[in-house]
């Protein structure tokens, strides 16, 4: 079955992407459809994408990996609170496995993006994928494998409470890092009429824009430092919507790290500028979902 394919699916709030890879992890083909809302529609959409890639490849299908927003019980593939796709509770792994007659493994979208990022940014056994979007969360790769912990909350650094003055987080705590360092936090802080996606070096010449941006960058830098200090990852990759800022964000992060390094020989020894990267290709999460198949338990979801 070495000539077979694995298919990765990334279900997003706007679009659902799919990719097929071979045994070496080479991307053979990809496709995407607009995401549909509700359990039945999501199931039908994923099945259609899988069938299209399987038929086009003409190869045996070895398994399917799916990344989805929301809380996912691993390895059962039970999805809860996926509000962006209109799903409150769905046994996604079992339902897809029965419809496709193939093993299907489901994980949180940030986790699968971390798997993809580790393939795109090789160079060590550990990586922290920092997803800076509507919220703030991380996927952690240790010794080449996803680290999920015992209750599935590994990487929820956005809900580390650091500054009560930041106000109350929707999670109920006061001063969560997500209130300072998420993409939503930047959107709230910027002056009216300025959006995060439109930021340029020229816009940053305005004092109010620069003040908001610099405060937000310090928050993102704190999140990256937290991953290095608490988990000891070799490198941090910043993804999510904020990654579209590219060099603008990377250079600003380096400025923060350099300032910290001048104040602290300990922080300087971490060499944070050399270990932090910004930006990943669009297919990162779909690639990671496909890689999920090779790292998943052997138990077929339908046999649980």
Coordinates of C-alpha atoms in Angstrom, one line a residue:
X1 CA 0.0 0.0 0.0
X2 CA 3.0 2.3 -0.3
X3 CA 1.5 3.8 -3.4
X4 CA -1.6 4.9 -1.5
X5 CA -2.5 8.4 -0.5
X6 CA -3.5 10.1 2.8
X7 CA -5.9 13.0 2.7
X8 CA -5.9 16.0 5.0
X9 CA -8.8 18.2 5.6
X10 CA -8.8 21.6 7.3
X11 CA -12.3 22.8 8.2
X12 CA -12.3 26.6 8.6
X13 CA -15.0 29.0 9.3
X14 CA -14.9 30.3 5.7
X15 CA -13.4 27.6 3.6
X16 CA -12.6 23.9 3.8
X17 CA -9.3 22.9 2.3
X18 CA -8.1 19.4 1.3
X19 CA -4.8 17.9 0.3
X20 CA -3.6 14.5 -0.8
X21 CA 0.0 13.3 0.0
X22 CA 2.0 10.2 -0.8
X23 CA 4.0 8.0 1.5
X24 CA 6.9 10.5 1.4
X25 CA 4.7 13.4 2.4
X26 CA 4.8 15.0 -1.1
X27 CA 1.7 17.0 -1.9
X28 CA 0.1 15.4 -5.0
X29 CA -3.1 17.6 -5.3
X30 CA -5.4 19.8 -3.4
X31 CA -8.8 21.4 -3.5
X32 CA -11.1 23.6 -1.5
X33 CA -14.8 24.4 -1.1
X34 CA -16.7 27.1 0.8
X35 CA -17.5 25.8 4.3
X36 CA -21.1 24.8 4.9
X37 CA -22.8 25.3 8.3
X38 CA -24.2 22.5 10.4
X39 CA -23.3 18.8 11.1
X40 CA -24.9 17.2 8.1
X41 CA -23.5 19.8 5.7
X42 CA -20.0 19.5 7.2
X43 CA -20.1 15.7 6.8
X44 CA -21.3 15.9 3.2
X45 CA -18.7 18.5 2.3
X46 CA -15.8 16.5 3.7
X47 CA -17.0 13.3 2.0
X48 CA -17.2 15.2 -1.3
X49 CA -13.7 16.6 -1.0
X50 CA -12.2 13.2 -0.1
X51 CA -14.0 11.4 -2.9
X52 CA -12.9 14.0 -5.4
X53 CA -9.2 13.7 -4.5
X54 CA -9.3 9.9 -4.2
X55 CA -10.9 9.5 -7.6
X56 CA -8.6 12.0 -9.2
X57 CA -5.5 10.3 -7.8
X58 CA -6.5 6.8 -8.8
X59 CA -4.7 5.4 -5.7
X60 CA -5.8 3.5 -2.7
X61 CA -6.9 5.7 0.2
X62 CA -4.9 4.9 3.4
X63 CA -6.7 7.3 5.8
X64 CA -8.1 10.7 6.4
X65 CA -7.0 13.3 8.9
X66 CA -9.2 16.3 9.8
X67 CA -8.5 19.5 11.6
X68 CA -11.5 21.3 13.0
X69 CA -12.1 24.3 15.3
X70 CA -13.6 23.5 18.7
X71 CA -12.9 21.1 21.4
X72 CA -11.9 17.6 20.2
X73 CA -11.7 14.5 22.3
X74 CA -8.6 12.5 21.2
X75 CA -8.6 9.9 19.8
X76 CA -12.3 9.5 19.6
X77 CA -12.9 12.4 17.2
X78 CA -15.8 13.8 19.1
X79 CA -16.1 17.5 18.4
X80 CA -17.9 20.0 20.7
X81 CA -18.5 23.7 20.6
X82 CA -17.3 24.3 17.0
X83 CA -19.4 27.4 16.8
X84 CA -17.7 28.7 13.6
X85 CA -19.1 25.8 11.6
X86 CA -22.4 25.5 13.4
X87 CA -21.6 22.3 15.2
X88 CA -22.4 21.9 18.9
X89 CA -21.6 18.2 19.3
X90 CA -20.7 15.7 16.6
X91 CA -18.9 12.3 16.5
X92 CA -17.1 13.5 13.5
X93 CA -14.4 10.7 13.4
X94 CA -16.9 7.9 13.6
X95 CA -19.4 9.4 11.2
X96 CA -16.8 10.1 8.5
X97 CA -15.2 6.7 9.0
X98 CA -18.5 5.0 8.4
X99 CA -19.4 7.1 5.4
X100 CA -15.9 6.8 3.8
X101 CA -15.2 3.2 4.9
X102 CA -11.6 4.3 5.9
X103 CA -9.8 5.3 9.1
X104 CA -10.5 8.9 10.0
X105 CA -8.7 10.8 12.7
X106 CA -9.8 14.2 13.9
X107 CA -7.9 16.8 16.0
X108 CA -8.1 20.5 16.9
X109 CA -7.1 22.8 14.0
X110 CA -4.2 24.3 15.9
X111 CA -2.7 20.9 16.6
X112 CA -2.8 19.8 13.0
X113 CA -1.3 23.2 11.9
X114 CA 1.6 22.5 14.3
X115 CA 2.2 19.1 12.6
X116 CA 2.3 20.9 9.3
X117 CA 4.6 23.7 10.6
X118 CA 7.0 21.1 11.9
X119 CA 7.3 19.6 8.4
X120 CA 7.7 23.1 6.8
X121 CA 10.2 24.3 9.4
X122 CA 12.4 21.3 10.1
X123 CA 15.5 21.4 12.3
X124 CA 14.7 19.9 15.7
X125 CA 12.5 17.7 17.7
X126 CA 10.3 20.4 19.2
X127 CA 8.2 23.2 17.9
X128 CA 5.5 25.6 19.2
X129 CA 3.0 26.7 16.7
X130 CA 1.6 30.0 18.0
X131 CA -1.8 30.6 16.4
X132 CA -2.5 34.3 16.6
X133 CA -6.0 34.9 15.3
X134 CA -9.4 35.5 16.8
X135 CA -8.0 33.9 19.9
X136 CA -4.5 32.8 21.0
X137 CA -3.5 29.2 21.3
X138 CA -0.5 27.0 20.5
X139 CA 0.1 23.5 19.2
X140 CA 3.2 21.8 20.7
X141 CA 5.4 19.2 19.0
X142 CA 7.8 17.4 21.2
X143 CA 10.3 14.8 19.9
X144 CA 8.4 14.9 16.6
X145 CA 5.0 14.1 18.0
X146 CA 2.0 16.2 19.1
X147 CA 1.9 16.7 22.9
X148 CA -1.7 16.8 24.1
X149 CA -1.4 16.4 27.8
X150 CA -3.9 14.6 30.0
X151 CA -7.0 16.9 29.4
X152 CA -6.4 18.3 26.0
X153 CA -5.6 21.9 27.2
X154 CA -1.9 21.9 26.3
X155 CA -1.1 25.1 24.4
X156 CA -4.0 27.2 25.7
X157 CA -1.6 29.9 26.6
X158 CA -4.1 32.5 25.7
X159 CA -5.8 31.8 28.9
X160 CA -2.8 32.3 31.2
X161 CA -3.9 35.2 33.3
X162 CA -1.1 37.8 33.4
X163 CA -2.6 41.3 33.8
X164 CA -5.9 41.9 35.7
X165 CA -6.0 45.4 34.3
X166 CA -6.7 43.9 30.9
X167 CA -10.3 43.1 32.0
X168 CA -12.4 39.9 32.1
X169 CA -11.9 37.3 29.4
X170 CA -14.8 35.3 28.0
X171 CA -13.4 32.3 29.8
X172 CA -14.2 34.0 33.1
X173 CA -10.7 34.8 34.2
X174 CA -9.3 38.3 34.6
X175 CA -6.4 39.5 32.4
X176 CA -5.8 36.6 30.1
X177 CA -3.0 36.9 27.6
X178 CA -5.5 36.5 24.8
X179 CA -6.9 39.9 25.7
X180 CA -3.5 41.4 24.9
X181 CA -1.9 39.3 22.2
X182 CA -4.6 37.9 19.9
X183 CA -5.6 39.3 16.5
X184 CA -8.9 40.4 18.0
X185 CA -6.9 42.3 20.7
X186 CA -5.0 44.2 18.0
X187 CA -8.2 45.0 16.1
X188 CA -9.8 46.5 19.3
X189 CA -6.7 48.5 20.1
X190 CA -6.1 50.1 16.7
X191 CA -7.7 53.5 15.9
X192 CA -11.0 53.5 14.1
X193 CA -10.6 52.9 10.4
X194 CA -7.3 50.9 10.7
X195 CA -7.5 47.2 10.5
X196 CA -4.8 44.7 11.3
X197 CA -4.7 43.3 7.8
X198 CA -4.0 46.8 6.4
X199 CA -1.1 47.7 8.6
X200 CA 2.0 49.0 6.8
X201 CA 5.2 50.6 7.8
X202 CA 3.8 53.9 6.7
X203 CA 0.7 53.6 8.9
X204 CA 2.9 52.8 11.8
X205 CA 4.4 56.3 11.5
X206 CA 1.2 57.6 13.2
X207 CA 1.8 57.7 17.0
X208 CA -1.6 56.1 18.0
X209 CA -1.2 53.3 15.5
X210 CA 2.4 52.6 16.6
X211 CA 1.4 52.6 20.3
X212 CA -1.3 50.1 19.8
X213 CA 0.9 47.9 17.5
X214 CA 3.9 47.9 19.9
X215 CA 1.8 46.9 22.9
X216 CA 0.3 44.1 20.9
X217 CA 3.7 42.9 19.6
X218 CA 5.0 42.8 23.2
X219 CA 2.1 40.5 24.0
X220 CA 2.9 38.1 21.1
X221 CA 6.5 38.2 22.2
X222 CA 5.5 37.2 25.7
X223 CA 3.5 34.2 24.2
X224 CA 6.6 33.1 22.2
X225 CA 8.8 33.5 25.3
X226 CA 6.3 31.5 27.4
X227 CA 6.5 28.6 25.0
X228 CA 10.3 28.6 25.1
X229 CA 10.5 28.9 28.8
X230 CA 7.7 26.6 29.8
X231 CA 7.9 23.8 27.2
X232 CA 11.5 24.3 26.0
X233 CA 10.6 24.2 22.3
X234 CA 13.5 24.6 19.8
X235 CA 11.5 27.0 17.6
X236 CA 8.3 29.0 17.6
X237 CA 6.3 29.6 14.4
X238 CA 3.7 32.3 14.5
X239 CA 0.7 31.5 12.3
X240 CA -2.9 32.4 12.2
X241 CA -4.3 35.7 10.7
X242 CA -1.4 37.7 12.3
X243 CA 1.1 35.8 10.2
X244 CA -0.1 37.9 7.2
X245 CA 1.9 40.8 8.6
X246 CA 5.1 38.8 7.8
X247 CA 8.3 40.8 8.0
X248 CA 6.5 43.7 9.7
X249 CA 5.6 41.4 12.7
X250 CA 8.9 39.4 12.6
X251 CA 11.1 42.5 12.7
X252 CA 9.0 44.0 15.5
X253 CA 9.3 40.8 17.5
X254 CA 13.0 40.8 17.1
X255 CA 13.1 44.4 18.4
X256 CA 11.3 43.3 21.5
X257 CA 13.5 40.3 22.0
X258 CA 16.6 42.5 21.6
X259 CA 15.4 45.0 24.2
X260 CA 14.7 42.1 26.7
X261 CA 18.2 40.7 25.9
X262 CA 19.9 43.9 26.8
X263 CA 18.1 43.9 30.2
X264 CA 18.6 40.2 30.9
X265 CA 21.6 38.0 30.1
X266 CA 19.3 35.0 30.8
X267 CA 16.9 36.0 28.1
X268 CA 19.8 36.8 25.8
X269 CA 21.0 33.3 26.2
X270 CA 17.7 32.0 24.8
X271 CA 18.5 33.5 21.4
X272 CA 14.8 34.1 20.7
X273 CA 15.3 36.0 17.4
X274 CA 17.0 33.0 15.9
X275 CA 14.2 30.6 17.1
X276 CA 11.1 32.6 16.1
X277 CA 9.6 32.5 12.6
X278 CA 6.5 34.3 11.2
X279 CA 4.3 32.9 8.5
X280 CA 3.3 29.6 7.0
X281 CA 1.8 28.6 3.7
X282 CA -1.9 28.2 3.3
X283 CA -1.7 24.5 3.1
X284 CA 0.1 24.1 6.5
X285 CA -3.0 22.9 8.3
X286 CA -4.2 20.5 5.6
X287 CA -0.7 19.0 5.3
X288 CA -0.7 18.6 9.1
X289 CA -4.1 16.9 9.0
X290 CA -2.8 14.4 6.4
X291 CA 0.3 13.8 8.6
X292 CA -2.0 13.1 11.5
X293 CA -2.9 9.8 9.8
X294 CA 0.7 8.4 10.2
X295 CA 1.0 9.5 13.8
X296 CA -2.5 8.3 14.9
X297 CA -3.2 5.2 16.9
X298 CA -3.8 2.0 14.9
X299 CA -7.3 1.5 16.3
X300 CA -9.9 2.1 13.6
X301 CA -12.4 4.7 14.8
X302 CA -15.4 2.4 13.9
X303 CA -14.0 -0.3 16.3
X304 CA -14.2 1.9 19.4

